[in-house]
Coordinates of C-alpha atoms in Angstrom, one line a residue:
X1 CA -88.4 171.0 6.2
X2 CA -91.3 173.3 5.6
X3 CA -93.0 175.7 8.0
X4 CA -95.5 172.9 9.1
X5 CA -92.7 170.6 10.3
X6 CA -90.8 173.0 12.5
X7 CA -89.3 171.7 15.7
X8 CA -91.0 172.8 18.9
X9 CA -89.4 175.9 20.4
X10 CA -87.9 175.5 23.9
X11 CA -90.2 176.0 26.9
X12 CA -89.1 179.2 28.6
X13 CA -88.4 179.1 32.3
X14 CA -89.8 182.0 34.4
X15 CA -87.0 184.1 35.7
X16 CA -86.6 187.3 37.7
X17 CA -85.1 190.4 36.4
X18 CA -81.8 189.7 38.2
X19 CA -81.7 186.2 36.7
X20 CA -82.4 187.6 33.2
X21 CA -79.6 190.1 33.5
X22 CA -77.2 187.4 34.6
X23 CA -78.0 184.8 32.0
X24 CA -77.0 186.7 28.8
X25 CA -74.3 184.6 27.2
X26 CA -71.7 187.2 26.3
X27 CA -71.8 191.0 26.4
X28 CA -69.5 193.2 24.4
X29 CA -67.0 195.0 26.6
X30 CA -67.3 198.7 27.1
X31 CA -65.0 201.1 25.2
X32 CA -62.9 203.7 27.0
X33 CA -65.4 206.4 26.2
X34 CA -68.3 204.3 27.6
X35 CA -66.5 203.9 30.9
X36 CA -66.8 207.6 31.6
X37 CA -69.9 208.7 29.6
X38 CA -73.4 207.2 29.0
X39 CA -73.7 204.1 26.9
X40 CA -76.6 202.3 25.4
X41 CA -78.1 199.7 27.8
X42 CA -77.3 196.0 27.3
X43 CA -80.1 193.9 25.8
X44 CA -81.9 191.9 28.4
X45 CA -82.6 188.6 26.5
X46 CA -80.8 185.3 26.8
X47 CA -79.1 185.6 23.4
X48 CA -76.1 187.7 22.6
X49 CA -76.9 190.0 19.7
X50 CA -75.1 190.1 16.3
X51 CA -75.2 192.9 13.8
X52 CA -74.5 193.2 10.1
X53 CA -75.5 195.6 7.3
X54 CA -76.2 194.9 3.7
X55 CA -76.7 197.2 0.7
X56 CA -77.3 195.5 -2.6
X57 CA -78.7 196.4 -6.0
X58 CA -82.4 195.9 -6.5
X59 CA -83.7 193.4 -9.1
X60 CA -85.3 196.2 -11.2
X61 CA -83.9 199.7 -10.7
X62 CA -86.6 202.2 -11.4
X63 CA -88.1 205.6 -10.7
X64 CA -91.0 205.2 -8.3
X65 CA -93.1 208.2 -9.2
X66 CA -93.3 211.1 -11.6
X67 CA -92.5 213.7 -8.9
X68 CA -89.5 215.8 -9.8
X69 CA -87.3 218.6 -8.5
X70 CA -85.2 220.5 -10.9
X71 CA -86.1 218.0 -13.7
X72 CA -84.7 215.1 -11.6
X73 CA -86.8 212.3 -10.2
X74 CA -87.5 212.6 -6.5
X75 CA -87.8 208.9 -5.7
X76 CA -85.4 206.4 -7.3
X77 CA -85.0 202.8 -6.3
X78 CA -81.5 201.7 -7.1
X79 CA -80.4 199.7 -4.0
X80 CA -81.8 198.5 -0.8
X81 CA -80.0 199.1 2.5
X82 CA -80.8 197.3 5.8
X83 CA -79.2 196.2 9.1
X84 CA -79.8 192.8 10.6
X85 CA -80.0 192.3 14.4
X86 CA -79.9 188.6 15.2
X87 CA -79.2 186.1 18.0
X88 CA -75.5 185.2 17.9
X89 CA -72.7 183.2 19.3
X90 CA -69.7 185.5 19.4
X91 CA -66.4 183.9 18.3
X92 CA -63.9 183.0 20.9
X93 CA -61.6 185.9 20.0
X94 CA -64.5 188.3 20.5
X95 CA -64.9 187.4 24.2
X96 CA -61.6 189.1 25.3
X97 CA -61.8 192.2 23.2
X98 CA -61.3 195.2 25.5
X99 CA -61.4 198.0 22.9
X100 CA -64.8 197.1 21.4
X101 CA -63.4 196.9 17.9
X102 CA -65.9 194.0 17.1
X103 CA -68.9 196.2 17.8
X104 CA -70.9 198.3 15.4
X105 CA -70.0 202.0 15.7
X106 CA -70.5 205.2 13.8
X107 CA -68.4 206.2 10.8
X108 CA -67.1 209.5 12.2
X109 CA -66.6 211.4 9.0
X110 CA -70.0 210.5 7.7
X111 CA -71.7 211.1 11.0
X112 CA -70.7 214.7 10.6
X113 CA -72.6 214.6 7.3
X114 CA -75.5 212.9 8.9
X115 CA -75.5 215.6 11.6
X116 CA -75.9 218.2 8.8
X117 CA -78.9 216.1 7.5
X118 CA -80.5 216.2 10.9
X119 CA -79.9 220.0 11.1
X120 CA -81.7 220.4 7.8
X121 CA -84.5 218.2 8.9
X122 CA -85.0 220.2 12.1
X123 CA -84.4 223.5 10.3
X124 CA -81.8 224.7 12.8
X125 CA -78.1 225.6 12.3
X126 CA -75.6 222.8 11.7
X127 CA -73.0 223.7 14.3
X128 CA -75.0 223.1 17.4
X129 CA -76.5 219.9 16.1
X130 CA -73.1 218.5 15.1
X131 CA -71.6 219.5 18.5
X132 CA -74.5 218.0 20.4
X133 CA -74.3 214.7 18.5
X134 CA -70.5 214.6 18.9
X135 CA -70.6 214.7 22.7
X136 CA -73.6 212.4 23.0
X137 CA -74.0 209.7 20.4
X138 CA -71.5 210.1 17.5
X139 CA -69.0 207.7 19.0
X140 CA -71.5 205.5 20.7
X141 CA -71.3 201.8 20.0
X142 CA -74.2 199.3 19.9
X143 CA -74.1 196.5 22.5
X144 CA -73.9 194.0 19.7
X145 CA -71.1 192.0 17.9
X146 CA -70.5 192.9 14.3
X147 CA -70.6 189.9 11.9
X148 CA -70.8 187.4 14.7
X149 CA -71.8 183.7 14.2
X150 CA -75.5 183.0 14.1
X151 CA -76.7 181.2 17.2
X152 CA -76.8 177.4 16.7
X153 CA -78.7 176.5 19.9
X154 CA -81.2 177.9 22.3
X155 CA -79.6 179.2 25.5
X156 CA -79.3 176.4 28.0
X157 CA -80.8 178.2 30.9
X158 CA -84.1 179.0 29.1
X159 CA -84.8 175.5 28.0
X160 CA -86.9 172.9 29.8
X161 CA -84.8 169.8 29.4
X162 CA -87.2 167.2 30.9
X163 CA -87.7 164.4 28.4
X164 CA -85.5 166.0 25.7
X165 CA -82.2 164.4 24.6
X166 CA -79.5 166.9 24.0
X167 CA -78.4 164.9 20.9
X168 CA -81.8 165.3 19.3
X169 CA -81.9 169.1 19.4
X170 CA -81.9 170.8 16.1
X171 CA -80.5 174.2 15.3
X172 CA -83.1 176.9 16.1
X173 CA -85.0 178.7 13.3
X174 CA -85.8 182.3 14.0
X175 CA -88.9 184.3 13.0
X176 CA -88.4 187.4 10.9
X177 CA -89.4 191.0 11.8
X178 CA -89.0 193.8 9.2
X179 CA -88.8 197.1 11.0
X180 CA -89.6 200.4 9.2
X181 CA -88.5 203.7 10.7
X182 CA -90.5 206.9 10.9
X183 CA -89.9 210.4 9.5
X184 CA -86.3 211.5 10.2
X185 CA -85.3 208.0 11.2
X186 CA -82.7 205.5 10.0
X187 CA -81.8 201.8 10.2
X188 CA -80.0 202.3 13.5
X189 CA -82.2 204.8 15.3
X190 CA -84.3 202.1 16.8
X191 CA -81.4 199.8 17.6
X192 CA -82.4 199.4 21.3
X193 CA -85.8 198.0 20.1
X194 CA -84.4 195.9 17.3
X195 CA -81.5 194.5 19.4
X196 CA -83.9 193.8 22.3
X197 CA -86.1 191.7 20.0
X198 CA -83.0 189.9 18.6
X199 CA -81.9 189.0 22.1
X200 CA -85.1 187.1 22.6
X201 CA -84.7 185.1 19.4
X202 CA -86.0 187.2 16.5
X203 CA -84.2 188.1 13.2
X204 CA -84.9 191.8 12.9
X205 CA -84.4 193.5 9.5
X206 CA -84.2 197.2 10.0
X207 CA -84.6 198.9 6.6
X208 CA -83.2 202.4 5.9
X209 CA -85.6 204.0 3.5
X210 CA -84.3 206.1 0.6
X211 CA -87.7 207.7 0.0
X212 CA -86.8 211.1 1.4
X213 CA -88.3 210.3 4.8
X214 CA -85.0 210.0 6.6
X215 CA -82.7 212.8 7.7
X216 CA -79.9 211.7 5.4
X217 CA -78.8 208.5 3.7
X218 CA -76.2 207.5 1.1
X219 CA -76.9 205.2 -1.9
X220 CA -73.9 203.3 -3.4
X221 CA -74.1 202.3 -7.0
X222 CA -72.5 199.2 -8.4
X223 CA -70.2 199.9 -11.3
X224 CA -71.9 197.6 -13.7
X225 CA -75.5 198.6 -12.9
X226 CA -77.6 200.8 -15.2
X227 CA -79.2 203.8 -13.5
X228 CA -82.9 203.9 -12.8
X229 CA -84.8 204.3 -16.1
X230 CA -86.1 207.8 -16.5
X231 CA -87.0 210.2 -19.3
X232 CA -84.7 212.8 -17.8
X233 CA -81.7 210.5 -17.3
X234 CA -79.4 212.9 -19.1
X235 CA -80.0 215.5 -16.4
X236 CA -79.0 213.2 -13.5
X237 CA -75.8 214.2 -11.7
X238 CA -74.6 210.8 -10.3
X239 CA -71.2 209.4 -9.7
X240 CA -70.6 206.2 -7.8
X241 CA -73.0 207.3 -5.0
X242 CA -75.5 209.9 -4.2
X243 CA -77.1 211.4 -1.1
X244 CA -80.8 211.5 -0.2
X245 CA -81.9 214.1 2.3
X246 CA -85.3 214.6 3.9
X247 CA -87.8 215.8 1.3
X248 CA -90.0 218.7 2.3
X249 CA -93.3 218.8 0.3
X250 CA -93.1 221.7 -2.2
X251 CA -94.8 224.8 -1.0
X252 CA -96.1 222.9 2.0
X253 CA -93.0 222.1 4.1
X254 CA -95.0 221.6 7.4
X255 CA -97.5 219.1 6.0
X256 CA -97.2 216.9 9.1
X257 CA -98.3 219.7 11.4
X258 CA -101.8 218.9 12.9
X259 CA -103.1 222.4 12.2
X260 CA -101.6 222.9 8.8
X261 CA -104.4 224.5 6.7
X262 CA -103.1 222.9 3.5
X263 CA -103.1 219.4 4.9
X264 CA -100.8 216.5 4.2
X265 CA -99.1 216.2 0.8
X266 CA -100.8 212.9 0.0
X267 CA -99.2 212.6 -3.5
X268 CA -95.7 212.6 -2.0
X269 CA -96.6 210.5 1.1
X270 CA -98.4 207.9 -1.0
X271 CA -95.4 207.7 -3.4
X272 CA -93.1 207.3 -0.4
X273 CA -95.3 204.4 0.9
X274 CA -95.0 202.7 -2.5
X275 CA -91.3 203.0 -2.4
X276 CA -91.1 201.7 1.2
X277 CA -93.1 198.7 0.2
X278 CA -90.8 198.0 -2.7
X279 CA -87.7 198.3 -0.4
X280 CA -89.2 195.9 2.1
X281 CA -89.9 193.4 -0.7
X282 CA -86.3 193.7 -1.9
X283 CA -85.0 193.3 1.7
X284 CA -87.1 190.2 2.1
X285 CA -85.8 188.8 -1.2
X286 CA -82.2 189.2 -0.1
X287 CA -82.9 187.6 3.3
X288 CA -84.6 184.7 1.4
X289 CA -81.5 184.2 -0.8
X290 CA -79.4 184.0 2.4
X291 CA -81.9 181.5 3.9
X292 CA -81.7 179.4 0.6
X293 CA -77.9 179.0 1.0
X294 CA -76.8 181.9 -1.3
X295 CA -75.3 184.1 1.5
X296 CA -71.9 184.1 -0.2
X297 CA -73.4 185.4 -3.4
X298 CA -75.1 188.2 -1.5
X299 CA -71.9 189.0 0.3
X300 CA -70.0 189.3 -3.0
X301 CA -72.5 192.0 -4.2
X302 CA -72.7 193.9 -0.9
X303 CA -72.0 197.6 -1.5
X304 CA -71.3 198.4 2.2
X305 CA -67.7 197.5 2.0
X306 CA -64.3 199.2 2.4
X307 CA -63.9 202.1 -0.1
X308 CA -67.6 202.8 -0.5
X309 CA -69.3 205.8 1.1
X310 CA -70.6 205.4 4.6
X311 CA -69.3 201.9 4.8
X312 CA -67.4 199.9 7.4
X313 CA -64.0 198.5 6.4
X314 CA -65.1 195.1 7.7
X315 CA -68.0 194.7 5.3
X316 CA -69.4 191.2 5.8
X317 CA -66.1 189.6 6.5
X318 CA -65.9 186.7 8.8
X319 CA -69.6 185.6 8.5
X320 CA -70.1 181.8 8.1
X321 CA -72.9 181.9 5.6
X322 CA -73.4 178.1 5.5
X323 CA -74.6 178.5 9.1
X324 CA -77.5 180.7 7.9
X325 CA -79.0 178.2 5.4
X326 CA -82.6 177.3 6.4
X327 CA -82.3 179.2 9.7
X328 CA -85.1 181.7 9.2
X329 CA -88.8 181.3 9.2
X330 CA -89.5 183.0 5.9
X331 CA -93.1 181.7 5.6
X332 CA -94.4 183.7 8.6
X333 CA -93.0 187.3 8.7
X334 CA -94.0 190.3 10.9
X335 CA -93.7 193.9 9.8
X336 CA -93.6 196.6 12.4
X337 CA -92.5 200.2 12.6
X338 CA -92.9 203.6 14.2
X339 CA -94.9 206.6 13.1
X340 CA -94.7 206.8 9.3
X341 CA -93.2 203.4 9.3
X342 CA -96.2 201.6 10.8
X343 CA -98.9 201.7 13.4
X344 CA -97.1 200.2 16.4
X345 CA -96.7 203.5 18.3
X346 CA -98.3 206.2 16.1
X347 CA -101.2 205.9 13.7
X348 CA -100.9 208.7 11.2
X349 CA -104.1 208.7 9.2
X350 CA -103.7 211.5 6.5
X351 CA -100.7 209.8 4.9
X352 CA -102.5 206.5 4.6
X353 CA -103.8 205.7 1.1
X354 CA -107.5 205.7 0.7
X355 CA -109.3 202.3 0.8
X356 CA -109.2 200.5 -2.4
X357 CA -109.1 196.9 -3.5
X358 CA -106.5 195.9 -1.0
X359 CA -108.7 196.3 2.1
X360 CA -107.8 195.4 5.7
X361 CA -108.7 191.8 6.3
X362 CA -107.3 191.3 9.8
X363 CA -108.5 192.4 13.2
X364 CA -107.4 196.0 13.9
X365 CA -106.3 197.5 17.2
X366 CA -106.2 201.3 17.1
X367 CA -104.4 203.2 19.8
X368 CA -104.6 206.9 19.3
X369 CA -102.7 209.5 21.3
X370 CA -104.7 212.4 22.6
X371 CA -102.9 215.0 20.5
X372 CA -103.6 213.0 17.3
X373 CA -107.2 212.4 18.2
X374 CA -107.7 216.2 18.2
X375 CA -106.3 216.4 14.7
X376 CA -109.6 216.2 12.8
X377 CA -108.3 215.0 9.5
X378 CA -106.2 212.3 11.1
X379 CA -109.1 211.2 13.3
X380 CA -111.5 210.9 10.4
X381 CA -109.0 208.8 8.5
X382 CA -108.5 206.4 11.4
X383 CA -112.3 206.1 11.7
X384 CA -112.5 205.1 8.0
X385 CA -109.8 202.5 8.6
X386 CA -111.7 201.0 11.5
X387 CA -114.9 201.0 9.5
X388 CA -112.9 199.1 6.8
X389 CA -111.9 196.4 9.3
X390 CA -115.3 196.4 11.0
X391 CA -116.2 192.9 9.9
X392 CA -112.9 191.7 11.6
X393 CA -114.0 193.0 15.0
X394 CA -111.7 196.0 15.3
X395 CA -111.3 197.6 18.7
X396 CA -110.1 200.8 20.2
X397 CA -108.5 201.3 23.6
X398 CA -109.1 205.0 24.3
X399 CA -108.9 204.9 28.1
X400 CA -108.4 202.3 30.8
X401 CA -110.6 202.5 33.9
X402 CA -109.1 202.1 37.3
X403 CA -110.7 199.0 39.0
X404 CA -112.4 199.5 42.3
X405 CA -111.0 196.3 43.6
X406 CA -108.5 193.7 42.4
X407 CA -111.2 191.2 41.7
X408 CA -112.9 193.6 39.3
X409 CA -109.8 193.9 37.0
X410 CA -110.8 193.1 33.4
X411 CA -109.4 189.7 32.5
X412 CA -110.4 189.3 28.9
X413 CA -110.0 191.6 25.9
X414 CA -113.8 191.9 25.6
X415 CA -114.2 192.8 29.2
X416 CA -111.4 195.4 29.0
X417 CA -112.9 197.0 25.9
X418 CA -116.4 197.1 27.5
X419 CA -115.0 198.7 30.6
X420 CA -112.9 201.2 28.6
X421 CA -115.9 202.2 26.4
X422 CA -118.2 202.6 29.5
X423 CA -115.6 204.8 31.1
X424 CA -115.2 206.9 27.9
X425 CA -118.9 207.3 27.5
X426 CA -119.3 208.6 31.0
X427 CA -116.5 211.0 30.6
X428 CA -117.8 212.4 27.3
X429 CA -121.3 212.7 28.6
X430 CA -120.0 214.7 31.6
X431 CA -117.9 216.8 29.2
X432 CA -120.9 217.6 27.1
X433 CA -122.8 218.7 30.2
X434 CA -125.3 215.8 30.0
X435 CA -124.8 214.5 33.6
X436 CA -126.7 217.3 35.3
X437 CA -127.9 217.3 38.9
X438 CA -128.7 214.2 40.8
X439 CA -130.2 211.1 39.2
X440 CA -133.3 211.5 41.5
X441 CA -134.3 215.0 40.6
X442 CA -133.1 215.4 37.0
X443 CA -133.5 211.9 35.6
X444 CA -136.2 212.9 33.0
X445 CA -134.2 215.9 31.8
X446 CA -131.0 214.0 31.7
X447 CA -132.6 211.1 29.9
X448 CA -134.0 213.4 27.1
X449 CA -130.6 215.1 26.7
X450 CA -128.8 211.7 26.5
X451 CA -131.3 210.5 23.9
X452 CA -130.9 213.6 21.8
X453 CA -127.1 213.3 22.1
X454 CA -126.9 209.7 20.9
X455 CA -129.4 210.4 18.1
X456 CA -127.1 213.0 16.8
X457 CA -124.1 210.6 17.0
X458 CA -126.2 208.0 15.2
X459 CA -127.1 210.4 12.4
X460 CA -123.4 211.3 11.9
X461 CA -121.9 207.9 12.1
X462 CA -124.6 205.3 11.5
X463 CA -126.9 203.5 13.9
X464 CA -125.4 202.6 17.3
X465 CA -127.4 200.0 19.1
X466 CA -124.8 198.2 21.2
X467 CA -121.8 199.1 23.2
X468 CA -119.7 196.8 21.1
X469 CA -120.6 198.8 18.0
X470 CA -119.5 202.0 19.8
X471 CA -116.1 200.4 20.3
X472 CA -116.0 199.1 16.8
X473 CA -116.2 202.5 15.2
X474 CA -113.3 203.8 17.2
X475 CA -115.5 205.7 19.7
X476 CA -116.5 208.3 17.1
X477 CA -118.8 209.9 19.7
X478 CA -115.7 211.8 20.9
X479 CA -116.9 214.7 18.8

């Protein structure tokens, strides 16, 4: 069955919040610690959530860039590590667990090491960071079942059964989301987001990048694998694993600061983006192997197993890989992330490579926070990106006007954009001191000032003849 012959997904039934909370199939029991201290909230979707983690050797181990520190390469691609959050059907023996042993938790000894990594990343002493994490999150467990069975049916209470024979229902196939973390992040830092998506029927692949953008991560090396090819291979100090801490740009440690006079280290950030792309490609390759019925082979090469650093003793034990064959929609994948990992919540312009042959060919929605809009270099880069996607009708939501009456609420994207742009134009004209006096007495003067103001904008950013064009260039008249 190809992507064009997929069965129709179930028709969801509208439910209230109370009904949604009640309909989740099975929830992991709380541990003793969670009965007295704060715990992560349960996911609200109709599916229970499963969790597994995979680290496997890449197809072509290599050095990503020529950047070095102490004659050793900075960015090496040896393995790919990711967690999978997925809709599951917990086994019968999972339902009555009272101690939470089937849930993903932290590896305590290595969490101390991760705490040291966060202390280094934040440039503060190790002791307070370790102590804080120990009493807040070090022993926290995810509200998900480790290595649980993949869901074989849509939840009964979210399906419209009229005209559908239960015997004709096929096993659901789940869309894939690859999630990329931001600076200082990890594969589990966004577990609430990834697990929430999984509870609504998505297969979420959370990649842990080894490009020096995370606080600390460990790379396990298979015994039979050759190390990444490099001219300085003799100088590498590697055993069966190595640690990757956050990489501060040389002589420009605070390159992410908005007012840093030296700007962003584009050489390092571009190399990191290249490595992230390679890691996501490898993660997708592994998922495709599982989808093609080769899950057992992937499990046999998994490096996150008992005896390896930062690994669970359970590894991938208990997973029924035959149930994963053909269950993912690999022909239509979504990539999302946060901050350096994408543009979902933060668009960080200076680290984005300059436009080249691979130009934006899809509609673009740019949502900029106020602080980042005042970062001149960042703002100019975002404007360039929006110009690049201009032919695809990009749009920017900079502010949302409050409607005067319910019937005036914008109901279409075009109306909403128009209203937002009009509100922004008015605000910026007032900020520039252009709305002077009353319209009756000062209209000629105000008109001349407005004309001069927009002529200046046009000279700087090209002719602006329509409101839609103002929106399309990301409201560059903010200056």
